Short mmCIF file of N, CA and C and ligand atoms in Angstrom, two decimals:
data_model
loop_
_atom_site.label_atom_id
_atom_site.label_comp_id
_atom_site.label_asym_id
_atom_site.label_seq_id
_atom_site.Cartn_x
_atom_site.Cartn_y
_atom_site.Cartn_z
N MET A 2 19.59 -3.27 -19.45
CA MET A 2 18.49 -2.45 -18.91
C MET A 2 18.64 -1.00 -19.39
N LYS A 3 17.53 -0.47 -19.91
CA LYS A 3 17.56 0.91 -20.42
C LYS A 3 17.75 1.91 -19.27
N GLU A 4 18.66 2.83 -19.47
CA GLU A 4 18.92 3.84 -18.42
C GLU A 4 18.84 5.25 -18.98
N VAL A 5 18.53 6.21 -18.12
CA VAL A 5 18.60 7.62 -18.50
C VAL A 5 19.29 8.40 -17.39
N THR A 6 19.99 9.44 -17.79
CA THR A 6 20.60 10.33 -16.79
C THR A 6 19.80 11.61 -16.76
N VAL A 7 19.36 12.00 -15.57
CA VAL A 7 18.60 13.23 -15.41
C VAL A 7 19.36 14.08 -14.39
N HIS A 8 19.74 15.28 -14.80
CA HIS A 8 20.66 16.09 -14.00
C HIS A 8 21.85 15.21 -13.61
N ASP A 9 22.03 14.99 -12.31
CA ASP A 9 23.21 14.26 -11.84
C ASP A 9 22.93 12.80 -11.48
N LYS A 10 21.69 12.34 -11.75
CA LYS A 10 21.34 10.99 -11.29
C LYS A 10 20.99 10.03 -12.44
N VAL A 11 21.25 8.75 -12.18
CA VAL A 11 20.97 7.73 -13.19
C VAL A 11 19.70 6.97 -12.77
N PHE A 12 18.80 6.81 -13.73
CA PHE A 12 17.54 6.10 -13.50
C PHE A 12 17.46 4.92 -14.45
N GLU A 13 16.82 3.82 -13.98
CA GLU A 13 16.67 2.67 -14.88
C GLU A 13 15.19 2.39 -15.16
N LEU A 14 14.95 1.83 -16.33
CA LEU A 14 13.57 1.55 -16.76
C LEU A 14 12.84 0.73 -15.70
N TYR A 15 11.64 1.15 -15.36
CA TYR A 15 10.89 0.46 -14.30
C TYR A 15 9.52 -0.01 -14.80
N ILE A 16 8.74 0.89 -15.40
CA ILE A 16 7.45 0.46 -15.99
C ILE A 16 7.41 0.99 -17.43
N SER A 17 7.25 0.07 -18.38
CA SER A 17 7.28 0.47 -19.79
C SER A 17 6.02 1.22 -20.18
N ALA A 18 6.13 1.99 -21.25
CA ALA A 18 4.99 2.75 -21.78
C ALA A 18 3.82 1.81 -22.10
N GLU A 19 4.13 0.61 -22.61
CA GLU A 19 3.07 -0.35 -22.97
C GLU A 19 2.30 -0.81 -21.73
N LYS A 20 3.06 -1.10 -20.67
CA LYS A 20 2.42 -1.53 -19.42
C LYS A 20 1.56 -0.41 -18.83
N ILE A 21 2.08 0.80 -18.89
CA ILE A 21 1.32 1.95 -18.36
C ILE A 21 0.02 2.08 -19.14
N GLN A 22 0.13 2.02 -20.48
CA GLN A 22 -1.05 2.22 -21.32
C GLN A 22 -2.11 1.14 -21.07
N ALA A 23 -1.64 -0.11 -20.90
CA ALA A 23 -2.58 -1.21 -20.66
C ALA A 23 -3.33 -0.98 -19.34
N ARG A 24 -2.61 -0.54 -18.33
CA ARG A 24 -3.23 -0.30 -17.00
C ARG A 24 -4.17 0.91 -17.06
N VAL A 25 -3.75 1.95 -17.78
CA VAL A 25 -4.58 3.15 -17.92
C VAL A 25 -5.90 2.78 -18.62
N ASP A 26 -5.81 1.92 -19.63
CA ASP A 26 -7.02 1.49 -20.35
C ASP A 26 -7.96 0.74 -19.42
N GLU A 27 -7.38 -0.14 -18.56
CA GLU A 27 -8.21 -0.88 -17.59
C GLU A 27 -8.92 0.07 -16.63
N ILE A 28 -8.16 1.03 -16.12
CA ILE A 28 -8.75 1.98 -15.16
C ILE A 28 -9.83 2.82 -15.85
N GLY A 29 -9.55 3.24 -17.10
CA GLY A 29 -10.53 4.03 -17.86
C GLY A 29 -11.83 3.25 -18.06
N LYS A 30 -11.69 1.97 -18.33
CA LYS A 30 -12.88 1.11 -18.51
C LYS A 30 -13.68 1.02 -17.22
N ALA A 31 -12.96 0.79 -16.11
CA ALA A 31 -13.63 0.66 -14.80
C ALA A 31 -14.35 1.96 -14.44
N ILE A 32 -13.70 3.08 -14.69
CA ILE A 32 -14.33 4.38 -14.38
C ILE A 32 -15.58 4.57 -15.26
N SER A 33 -15.45 4.21 -16.53
CA SER A 33 -16.59 4.38 -17.46
C SER A 33 -17.78 3.55 -17.03
N GLU A 34 -17.49 2.30 -16.58
CA GLU A 34 -18.59 1.43 -16.14
C GLU A 34 -19.29 2.01 -14.92
N GLU A 35 -18.48 2.58 -14.01
CA GLU A 35 -19.07 3.12 -12.78
C GLU A 35 -19.80 4.44 -13.01
N PHE A 36 -19.25 5.29 -13.88
CA PHE A 36 -19.76 6.67 -13.94
C PHE A 36 -20.55 7.01 -15.21
N ARG A 37 -20.74 6.05 -16.11
CA ARG A 37 -21.44 6.35 -17.37
C ARG A 37 -22.81 6.97 -17.09
N GLY A 38 -23.12 8.06 -17.78
CA GLY A 38 -24.41 8.73 -17.63
C GLY A 38 -24.44 9.71 -16.47
N ARG A 39 -23.31 9.83 -15.74
CA ARG A 39 -23.30 10.71 -14.55
C ARG A 39 -22.41 11.94 -14.73
N ASN A 40 -21.80 12.08 -15.90
CA ASN A 40 -20.93 13.22 -16.22
C ASN A 40 -20.04 13.65 -15.05
N PRO A 41 -19.09 12.80 -14.66
CA PRO A 41 -18.20 13.17 -13.55
C PRO A 41 -17.24 14.29 -13.96
N LEU A 42 -16.68 14.96 -12.96
CA LEU A 42 -15.69 16.00 -13.20
C LEU A 42 -14.32 15.50 -12.72
N PHE A 43 -13.41 15.30 -13.67
CA PHE A 43 -12.05 14.95 -13.29
C PHE A 43 -11.37 16.20 -12.74
N VAL A 44 -10.70 16.06 -11.62
CA VAL A 44 -9.89 17.17 -11.11
C VAL A 44 -8.45 16.68 -11.07
N SER A 45 -7.65 17.29 -11.94
CA SER A 45 -6.28 16.85 -12.12
C SER A 45 -5.34 17.75 -11.34
N ILE A 46 -4.48 17.13 -10.54
CA ILE A 46 -3.56 17.92 -9.71
C ILE A 46 -2.23 18.12 -10.45
N LEU A 47 -1.99 19.36 -10.85
CA LEU A 47 -0.78 19.69 -11.61
C LEU A 47 0.44 19.76 -10.68
N ASN A 48 1.68 19.65 -11.18
CA ASN A 48 1.98 19.52 -12.59
C ASN A 48 1.99 18.05 -13.05
N GLY A 49 2.42 17.18 -12.15
CA GLY A 49 2.76 15.82 -12.54
C GLY A 49 1.67 15.02 -13.23
N SER A 50 0.40 15.35 -12.98
CA SER A 50 -0.70 14.50 -13.46
C SER A 50 -1.16 14.79 -14.88
N PHE A 51 -0.53 15.73 -15.56
CA PHE A 51 -1.08 16.14 -16.85
C PHE A 51 -1.05 15.03 -17.90
N VAL A 52 -0.02 14.20 -17.88
CA VAL A 52 0.09 13.12 -18.88
C VAL A 52 -0.95 12.03 -18.57
N PHE A 53 -0.99 11.63 -17.30
CA PHE A 53 -1.94 10.61 -16.84
C PHE A 53 -3.37 11.07 -17.13
N THR A 54 -3.65 12.33 -16.88
CA THR A 54 -4.99 12.87 -17.10
C THR A 54 -5.40 12.77 -18.58
N ALA A 55 -4.49 13.15 -19.46
CA ALA A 55 -4.79 13.11 -20.90
C ALA A 55 -5.10 11.68 -21.33
N ASP A 56 -4.34 10.72 -20.81
CA ASP A 56 -4.54 9.32 -21.21
C ASP A 56 -5.80 8.73 -20.57
N ILE A 57 -6.03 9.03 -19.29
CA ILE A 57 -7.23 8.51 -18.62
C ILE A 57 -8.49 9.03 -19.31
N MET A 58 -8.50 10.32 -19.62
CA MET A 58 -9.70 10.89 -20.25
C MET A 58 -10.00 10.21 -21.57
N ARG A 59 -8.95 9.93 -22.34
CA ARG A 59 -9.17 9.29 -23.64
C ARG A 59 -9.48 7.81 -23.52
N ALA A 60 -9.20 7.23 -22.34
CA ALA A 60 -9.56 5.83 -22.10
C ALA A 60 -10.99 5.69 -21.58
N CYS A 61 -11.61 6.82 -21.28
CA CYS A 61 -12.98 6.80 -20.76
C CYS A 61 -13.99 6.99 -21.89
N GLU A 62 -14.98 6.11 -21.92
CA GLU A 62 -16.01 6.22 -22.96
C GLU A 62 -17.31 6.64 -22.31
N MET A 63 -17.42 7.91 -22.01
CA MET A 63 -18.62 8.47 -21.37
C MET A 63 -18.47 9.99 -21.41
N ASP A 64 -19.55 10.71 -21.12
CA ASP A 64 -19.45 12.15 -20.96
C ASP A 64 -18.66 12.44 -19.70
N CYS A 65 -17.69 13.34 -19.77
CA CYS A 65 -16.92 13.73 -18.59
C CYS A 65 -16.31 15.09 -18.84
N GLU A 66 -15.95 15.77 -17.75
CA GLU A 66 -15.31 17.08 -17.86
C GLU A 66 -14.02 17.06 -17.06
N VAL A 67 -13.17 18.06 -17.31
CA VAL A 67 -11.90 18.11 -16.57
C VAL A 67 -11.60 19.53 -16.11
N SER A 68 -10.96 19.59 -14.94
CA SER A 68 -10.53 20.87 -14.38
C SER A 68 -9.15 20.63 -13.81
N PHE A 69 -8.28 21.63 -13.88
CA PHE A 69 -6.91 21.47 -13.38
C PHE A 69 -6.68 22.35 -12.17
N VAL A 70 -6.05 21.79 -11.16
CA VAL A 70 -5.73 22.59 -9.98
C VAL A 70 -4.24 22.47 -9.67
N LYS A 71 -3.76 23.46 -8.94
CA LYS A 71 -2.36 23.45 -8.57
C LYS A 71 -2.25 23.79 -7.09
N LEU A 72 -1.47 23.02 -6.38
CA LEU A 72 -1.26 23.30 -4.97
C LEU A 72 0.07 24.01 -4.84
N SER A 73 0.06 25.07 -4.09
CA SER A 73 1.29 25.81 -3.93
C SER A 73 1.75 25.74 -2.48
N SER A 74 3.02 25.40 -2.26
CA SER A 74 3.49 25.26 -0.88
C SER A 74 4.14 26.55 -0.40
N TYR A 75 3.99 27.61 -1.14
CA TYR A 75 4.63 28.86 -0.76
C TYR A 75 3.61 29.90 -0.35
N GLN A 76 3.97 30.67 0.66
CA GLN A 76 3.19 31.84 1.01
C GLN A 76 4.19 32.98 1.06
N GLY A 77 4.03 33.95 0.17
CA GLY A 77 5.05 34.98 0.06
C GLY A 77 6.32 34.33 -0.44
N THR A 78 7.42 34.63 0.16
CA THR A 78 8.68 34.08 -0.31
C THR A 78 9.19 32.95 0.58
N GLU A 79 8.43 32.66 1.61
CA GLU A 79 8.90 31.65 2.56
C GLU A 79 8.35 30.26 2.27
N THR A 80 9.19 29.27 2.28
CA THR A 80 8.72 27.90 2.15
C THR A 80 8.42 27.38 3.54
N THR A 81 7.19 27.02 3.75
CA THR A 81 6.82 26.56 5.09
C THR A 81 6.78 25.04 5.15
N GLY A 82 6.78 24.40 3.97
CA GLY A 82 6.66 22.95 3.94
C GLY A 82 5.21 22.52 4.03
N LYS A 83 4.32 23.45 4.33
CA LYS A 83 2.90 23.14 4.42
C LYS A 83 2.19 23.71 3.20
N ILE A 84 1.21 22.95 2.71
CA ILE A 84 0.48 23.45 1.54
C ILE A 84 -0.46 24.55 2.00
N LYS A 85 -0.36 25.67 1.32
CA LYS A 85 -1.11 26.83 1.78
C LYS A 85 -2.25 27.21 0.84
N THR A 86 -1.98 27.17 -0.44
CA THR A 86 -2.98 27.71 -1.36
C THR A 86 -3.31 26.73 -2.47
N LEU A 87 -4.46 26.95 -3.01
CA LEU A 87 -4.94 26.10 -4.09
C LEU A 87 -5.38 27.01 -5.22
N ILE A 88 -4.85 26.76 -6.41
CA ILE A 88 -5.20 27.60 -7.55
C ILE A 88 -6.05 26.78 -8.51
N GLY A 89 -7.16 27.34 -8.96
CA GLY A 89 -7.90 26.72 -10.06
C GLY A 89 -9.24 26.11 -9.72
N LEU A 90 -9.51 25.89 -8.43
CA LEU A 90 -10.79 25.25 -8.09
C LEU A 90 -11.87 26.33 -8.00
N ASP A 91 -13.04 26.06 -8.56
CA ASP A 91 -14.09 27.07 -8.45
C ASP A 91 -15.41 26.45 -8.04
N SER A 92 -16.43 27.25 -8.04
CA SER A 92 -17.70 26.85 -7.45
C SER A 92 -18.42 25.76 -8.26
N ASN A 93 -17.97 25.45 -9.48
CA ASN A 93 -18.66 24.42 -10.26
C ASN A 93 -18.49 23.01 -9.67
N ILE A 94 -17.79 22.91 -8.54
CA ILE A 94 -17.60 21.63 -7.86
C ILE A 94 -18.88 21.20 -7.13
N ALA A 95 -19.64 22.17 -6.65
CA ALA A 95 -20.80 21.87 -5.79
C ALA A 95 -21.76 20.91 -6.48
N GLY A 96 -22.08 19.82 -5.78
CA GLY A 96 -23.05 18.85 -6.29
C GLY A 96 -22.49 17.90 -7.35
N ARG A 97 -21.20 18.07 -7.70
CA ARG A 97 -20.62 17.22 -8.76
C ARG A 97 -19.98 15.96 -8.20
N GLU A 98 -19.95 14.92 -9.06
CA GLU A 98 -19.20 13.71 -8.73
C GLU A 98 -17.77 13.95 -9.21
N VAL A 99 -16.86 14.08 -8.26
CA VAL A 99 -15.49 14.47 -8.56
C VAL A 99 -14.57 13.24 -8.55
N ILE A 100 -13.74 13.15 -9.58
CA ILE A 100 -12.72 12.10 -9.62
C ILE A 100 -11.35 12.78 -9.62
N ILE A 101 -10.63 12.65 -8.52
CA ILE A 101 -9.32 13.28 -8.42
C ILE A 101 -8.28 12.42 -9.13
N LEU A 102 -7.48 13.03 -9.98
CA LEU A 102 -6.41 12.32 -10.67
C LEU A 102 -5.06 12.79 -10.16
N GLU A 103 -4.31 11.86 -9.59
CA GLU A 103 -2.97 12.15 -9.06
C GLU A 103 -1.95 11.29 -9.78
N ASP A 104 -0.74 11.80 -9.93
CA ASP A 104 0.33 11.00 -10.52
C ASP A 104 0.87 10.00 -9.50
N ILE A 105 1.16 10.50 -8.29
CA ILE A 105 1.73 9.63 -7.27
C ILE A 105 1.30 10.10 -5.87
N VAL A 106 0.94 9.12 -5.03
CA VAL A 106 0.65 9.44 -3.63
C VAL A 106 1.76 8.80 -2.82
N ASP A 107 2.49 9.64 -2.11
CA ASP A 107 3.66 9.19 -1.36
C ASP A 107 3.28 9.14 0.12
N THR A 108 3.47 10.23 0.86
CA THR A 108 3.04 10.25 2.26
C THR A 108 1.53 10.44 2.39
N GLY A 109 0.90 10.98 1.34
CA GLY A 109 -0.53 11.27 1.39
C GLY A 109 -0.83 12.66 1.93
N ASN A 110 0.22 13.40 2.31
CA ASN A 110 0.01 14.74 2.88
C ASN A 110 -0.68 15.67 1.89
N THR A 111 -0.22 15.66 0.65
CA THR A 111 -0.78 16.54 -0.37
C THR A 111 -2.27 16.26 -0.53
N LEU A 112 -2.60 14.99 -0.67
CA LEU A 112 -3.98 14.59 -0.91
C LEU A 112 -4.88 14.88 0.29
N THR A 113 -4.37 14.60 1.49
CA THR A 113 -5.15 14.86 2.71
C THR A 113 -5.52 16.33 2.78
N HIS A 114 -4.55 17.18 2.51
CA HIS A 114 -4.79 18.61 2.57
C HIS A 114 -5.77 19.04 1.47
N PHE A 115 -5.56 18.49 0.28
CA PHE A 115 -6.44 18.83 -0.84
C PHE A 115 -7.88 18.42 -0.56
N LEU A 116 -8.05 17.23 0.03
CA LEU A 116 -9.40 16.73 0.32
C LEU A 116 -10.13 17.65 1.30
N GLU A 117 -9.37 18.18 2.27
CA GLU A 117 -9.98 19.11 3.24
C GLU A 117 -10.49 20.35 2.52
N ILE A 118 -9.70 20.86 1.60
CA ILE A 118 -10.11 22.07 0.87
C ILE A 118 -11.30 21.75 -0.04
N LEU A 119 -11.20 20.62 -0.75
CA LEU A 119 -12.25 20.22 -1.69
C LEU A 119 -13.61 20.10 -1.01
N ASP A 120 -13.57 19.58 0.20
CA ASP A 120 -14.79 19.37 0.97
C ASP A 120 -15.58 20.67 1.17
N THR A 121 -14.87 21.77 1.28
CA THR A 121 -15.54 23.06 1.51
C THR A 121 -16.29 23.52 0.25
N TYR A 122 -16.02 22.90 -0.89
CA TYR A 122 -16.71 23.24 -2.15
C TYR A 122 -17.96 22.39 -2.37
N ASP A 123 -18.21 21.48 -1.42
CA ASP A 123 -19.46 20.71 -1.41
C ASP A 123 -19.68 19.79 -2.60
N PRO A 124 -18.71 18.92 -2.93
CA PRO A 124 -18.94 17.96 -4.02
C PRO A 124 -19.95 16.90 -3.59
N LYS A 125 -20.61 16.28 -4.58
CA LYS A 125 -21.57 15.21 -4.25
C LYS A 125 -20.83 13.96 -3.79
N SER A 126 -19.74 13.64 -4.51
CA SER A 126 -18.91 12.49 -4.12
C SER A 126 -17.47 12.75 -4.56
N VAL A 127 -16.53 12.05 -3.91
CA VAL A 127 -15.12 12.21 -4.28
C VAL A 127 -14.50 10.82 -4.43
N THR A 128 -13.92 10.57 -5.60
CA THR A 128 -13.23 9.31 -5.88
C THR A 128 -11.76 9.63 -6.14
N LEU A 129 -10.86 8.83 -5.57
CA LEU A 129 -9.43 9.08 -5.74
C LEU A 129 -8.81 8.07 -6.68
N VAL A 130 -8.11 8.58 -7.69
CA VAL A 130 -7.41 7.71 -8.63
C VAL A 130 -5.96 8.17 -8.70
N SER A 131 -5.03 7.25 -8.47
CA SER A 131 -3.61 7.62 -8.56
C SER A 131 -2.88 6.59 -9.41
N LEU A 132 -2.05 7.07 -10.32
CA LEU A 132 -1.28 6.15 -11.16
C LEU A 132 -0.36 5.30 -10.28
N LEU A 133 0.29 5.94 -9.32
CA LEU A 133 1.24 5.24 -8.45
C LEU A 133 0.96 5.52 -6.99
N THR A 134 1.23 4.53 -6.14
CA THR A 134 1.26 4.78 -4.69
C THR A 134 2.48 4.06 -4.12
N LYS A 135 2.92 4.56 -2.98
CA LYS A 135 4.03 3.91 -2.26
C LYS A 135 3.48 3.43 -0.93
N PRO A 136 2.94 2.21 -0.88
CA PRO A 136 2.25 1.71 0.32
C PRO A 136 3.10 1.71 1.59
N GLU A 137 4.41 1.46 1.44
CA GLU A 137 5.30 1.45 2.63
C GLU A 137 5.26 2.79 3.35
N VAL A 138 5.12 3.86 2.56
CA VAL A 138 5.14 5.21 3.14
C VAL A 138 3.73 5.63 3.52
N LEU A 139 2.77 5.31 2.65
CA LEU A 139 1.40 5.79 2.82
C LEU A 139 0.67 5.11 3.96
N LYS A 140 0.97 3.83 4.16
CA LYS A 140 0.22 3.00 5.12
C LYS A 140 -1.27 3.15 4.81
N ASP A 141 -2.14 3.41 5.83
CA ASP A 141 -3.55 3.55 5.45
C ASP A 141 -4.06 4.96 5.72
N ARG A 142 -3.16 5.93 5.53
CA ARG A 142 -3.51 7.33 5.81
C ARG A 142 -4.63 7.84 4.89
N VAL A 143 -4.57 7.50 3.62
CA VAL A 143 -5.60 7.91 2.66
C VAL A 143 -6.02 6.68 1.88
N LYS A 144 -7.32 6.51 1.63
CA LYS A 144 -7.77 5.38 0.84
C LYS A 144 -7.90 5.81 -0.62
N VAL A 145 -7.05 5.21 -1.46
CA VAL A 145 -7.09 5.52 -2.89
C VAL A 145 -7.97 4.46 -3.55
N ASP A 146 -9.01 4.91 -4.30
CA ASP A 146 -9.99 3.96 -4.85
C ASP A 146 -9.45 3.15 -6.02
N GLN A 147 -8.71 3.81 -6.90
CA GLN A 147 -8.12 3.11 -8.05
C GLN A 147 -6.63 3.41 -8.10
N ILE A 148 -5.82 2.35 -8.11
CA ILE A 148 -4.36 2.52 -8.14
C ILE A 148 -3.82 1.85 -9.40
N GLY A 149 -2.96 2.57 -10.11
CA GLY A 149 -2.33 1.98 -11.30
C GLY A 149 -1.32 0.93 -10.89
N PHE A 150 -0.32 1.36 -10.14
CA PHE A 150 0.74 0.45 -9.69
C PHE A 150 1.17 0.83 -8.27
N GLU A 151 1.35 -0.18 -7.43
CA GLU A 151 1.94 0.05 -6.11
C GLU A 151 3.44 -0.17 -6.25
N ILE A 152 4.22 0.80 -5.80
CA ILE A 152 5.67 0.71 -6.02
C ILE A 152 6.42 0.85 -4.69
N PRO A 153 7.68 0.37 -4.66
CA PRO A 153 8.48 0.53 -3.43
C PRO A 153 8.86 2.00 -3.21
N ASN A 154 9.41 2.26 -2.05
CA ASN A 154 9.75 3.64 -1.69
C ASN A 154 11.06 4.09 -2.35
N LYS A 155 10.99 4.23 -3.68
CA LYS A 155 12.15 4.70 -4.45
C LYS A 155 11.67 5.80 -5.38
N PHE A 156 12.51 6.77 -5.64
CA PHE A 156 12.13 7.92 -6.46
C PHE A 156 11.99 7.52 -7.93
N VAL A 157 10.88 7.93 -8.54
CA VAL A 157 10.63 7.61 -9.95
C VAL A 157 10.41 8.88 -10.77
N VAL A 158 10.71 8.78 -12.06
CA VAL A 158 10.48 9.90 -12.99
C VAL A 158 9.87 9.37 -14.29
N GLY A 159 9.38 10.31 -15.10
CA GLY A 159 8.83 9.98 -16.41
C GLY A 159 7.32 9.97 -16.39
N TYR A 160 6.70 9.98 -17.56
CA TYR A 160 5.25 9.97 -17.70
C TYR A 160 4.62 11.09 -16.83
N GLY A 161 5.20 12.27 -16.92
CA GLY A 161 4.68 13.43 -16.18
C GLY A 161 5.44 13.74 -14.90
N LEU A 162 6.12 12.73 -14.35
CA LEU A 162 6.84 12.93 -13.08
C LEU A 162 8.25 13.48 -13.34
N ASP A 163 8.65 14.45 -12.55
CA ASP A 163 9.92 15.11 -12.81
C ASP A 163 10.97 14.86 -11.73
N TYR A 164 12.21 15.13 -12.11
CA TYR A 164 13.27 15.31 -11.13
C TYR A 164 13.81 16.70 -11.38
N ASP A 165 13.52 17.60 -10.48
CA ASP A 165 13.95 18.98 -10.59
C ASP A 165 13.62 19.58 -11.96
N GLY A 166 12.37 19.36 -12.39
CA GLY A 166 11.88 19.98 -13.63
C GLY A 166 12.05 19.14 -14.88
N LEU A 167 12.99 18.21 -14.87
CA LEU A 167 13.25 17.42 -16.07
C LEU A 167 12.59 16.03 -16.01
N ALA A 168 12.50 15.38 -17.15
CA ALA A 168 12.09 13.98 -17.31
C ALA A 168 10.58 13.77 -17.42
N ARG A 169 9.80 14.84 -17.37
CA ARG A 169 8.34 14.67 -17.48
C ARG A 169 7.94 14.10 -18.84
N ASN A 170 8.77 14.35 -19.85
CA ASN A 170 8.44 13.95 -21.22
C ASN A 170 8.78 12.50 -21.55
N LEU A 171 9.41 11.77 -20.64
CA LEU A 171 9.74 10.37 -20.92
C LEU A 171 8.47 9.53 -20.98
N LYS A 172 8.40 8.63 -21.95
CA LYS A 172 7.18 7.82 -22.15
C LYS A 172 7.05 6.71 -21.10
N ASP A 173 8.21 6.19 -20.65
CA ASP A 173 8.21 5.12 -19.64
C ASP A 173 8.44 5.74 -18.26
N ILE A 174 8.28 4.91 -17.22
CA ILE A 174 8.61 5.35 -15.86
C ILE A 174 9.94 4.73 -15.46
N TYR A 175 10.82 5.55 -14.91
CA TYR A 175 12.16 5.12 -14.52
C TYR A 175 12.33 5.26 -13.02
N GLN A 176 13.14 4.36 -12.45
CA GLN A 176 13.38 4.36 -11.01
C GLN A 176 14.85 4.72 -10.75
N LEU A 177 15.07 5.47 -9.68
CA LEU A 177 16.43 5.86 -9.32
C LEU A 177 17.29 4.62 -9.11
N LYS A 178 18.45 4.62 -9.78
CA LYS A 178 19.31 3.45 -9.70
C LYS A 178 20.03 3.40 -8.35
N GLY A 179 20.14 2.23 -7.82
CA GLY A 179 20.79 2.09 -6.51
C GLY A 179 19.86 2.55 -5.41
N GLY A 180 20.19 3.69 -4.81
CA GLY A 180 19.51 4.34 -3.67
C GLY A 180 18.10 4.17 -3.40
P1 5GP B 201 2.89 13.28 -0.75
O1 5GP B 201 2.29 14.58 -0.27
O2 5GP B 201 1.89 12.19 -0.99
O3 5GP B 201 4.02 12.82 0.14
O4 5GP B 201 3.64 13.61 -2.09
C1 5GP B 201 3.01 13.83 -3.26
C2 5GP B 201 3.88 14.56 -4.26
O5 5GP B 201 5.30 14.34 -4.03
C3 5GP B 201 3.60 14.04 -5.64
O6 5GP B 201 2.49 14.68 -6.22
C4 5GP B 201 4.92 14.31 -6.34
O7 5GP B 201 4.93 15.62 -6.81
C5 5GP B 201 5.97 14.16 -5.25
N1 5GP B 201 6.58 12.81 -5.26
C6 5GP B 201 6.47 11.85 -4.32
N2 5GP B 201 7.17 10.74 -4.67
C7 5GP B 201 7.74 11.01 -5.87
C8 5GP B 201 8.57 10.25 -6.76
O8 5GP B 201 8.97 9.10 -6.55
N3 5GP B 201 8.93 10.88 -7.92
C9 5GP B 201 8.55 12.15 -8.23
N4 5GP B 201 8.97 12.64 -9.40
N5 5GP B 201 7.77 12.88 -7.42
C10 5GP B 201 7.36 12.32 -6.25
#
């Protein structure tokens, strides 16, 4: 089994680049069939979603636009654990069909908070797409419309996902070994 060491931890191959690409192509096709002729706006949540976003956009055969947003959990120098600010969203959301692109939905807290903020910008519709979800943790807190892979509650890296800043550049997805 292929393994990588990131900082102090060992990860093993979990989803190959080929499998990811095949699933991304399927999702891109489904989105294209649903949204063709409607010029949806992809809203990609940074940092982790940048790789998924690039691949999803190229798997879509229709007019579409993209915007990147970043959620910051800091206010001043204090970490509150609560998401406080949103960078990058502007008024061009109003009346648009928005497709949110997430790398992974874990507890759903990030997405729930983001959806509340997004709502104040008055989108016409909101569709949620996440490459990964952890159903054991998420339960039915948020309904994700398109899911790439449902995975167990184990930490993963690669394909945009990091462990303390590293491993975003790995082509495959790796799962923490053991733990
Ligand atoms: P949530 O708010 O849904 O609990 O967490 C969402 C965020 O937590 C993701 O966007 C991601 O940044 C981080 N996260 C959750 N699970 C994992 C994981 O297994 N690996 C990595 N690299 N990040 C994760």
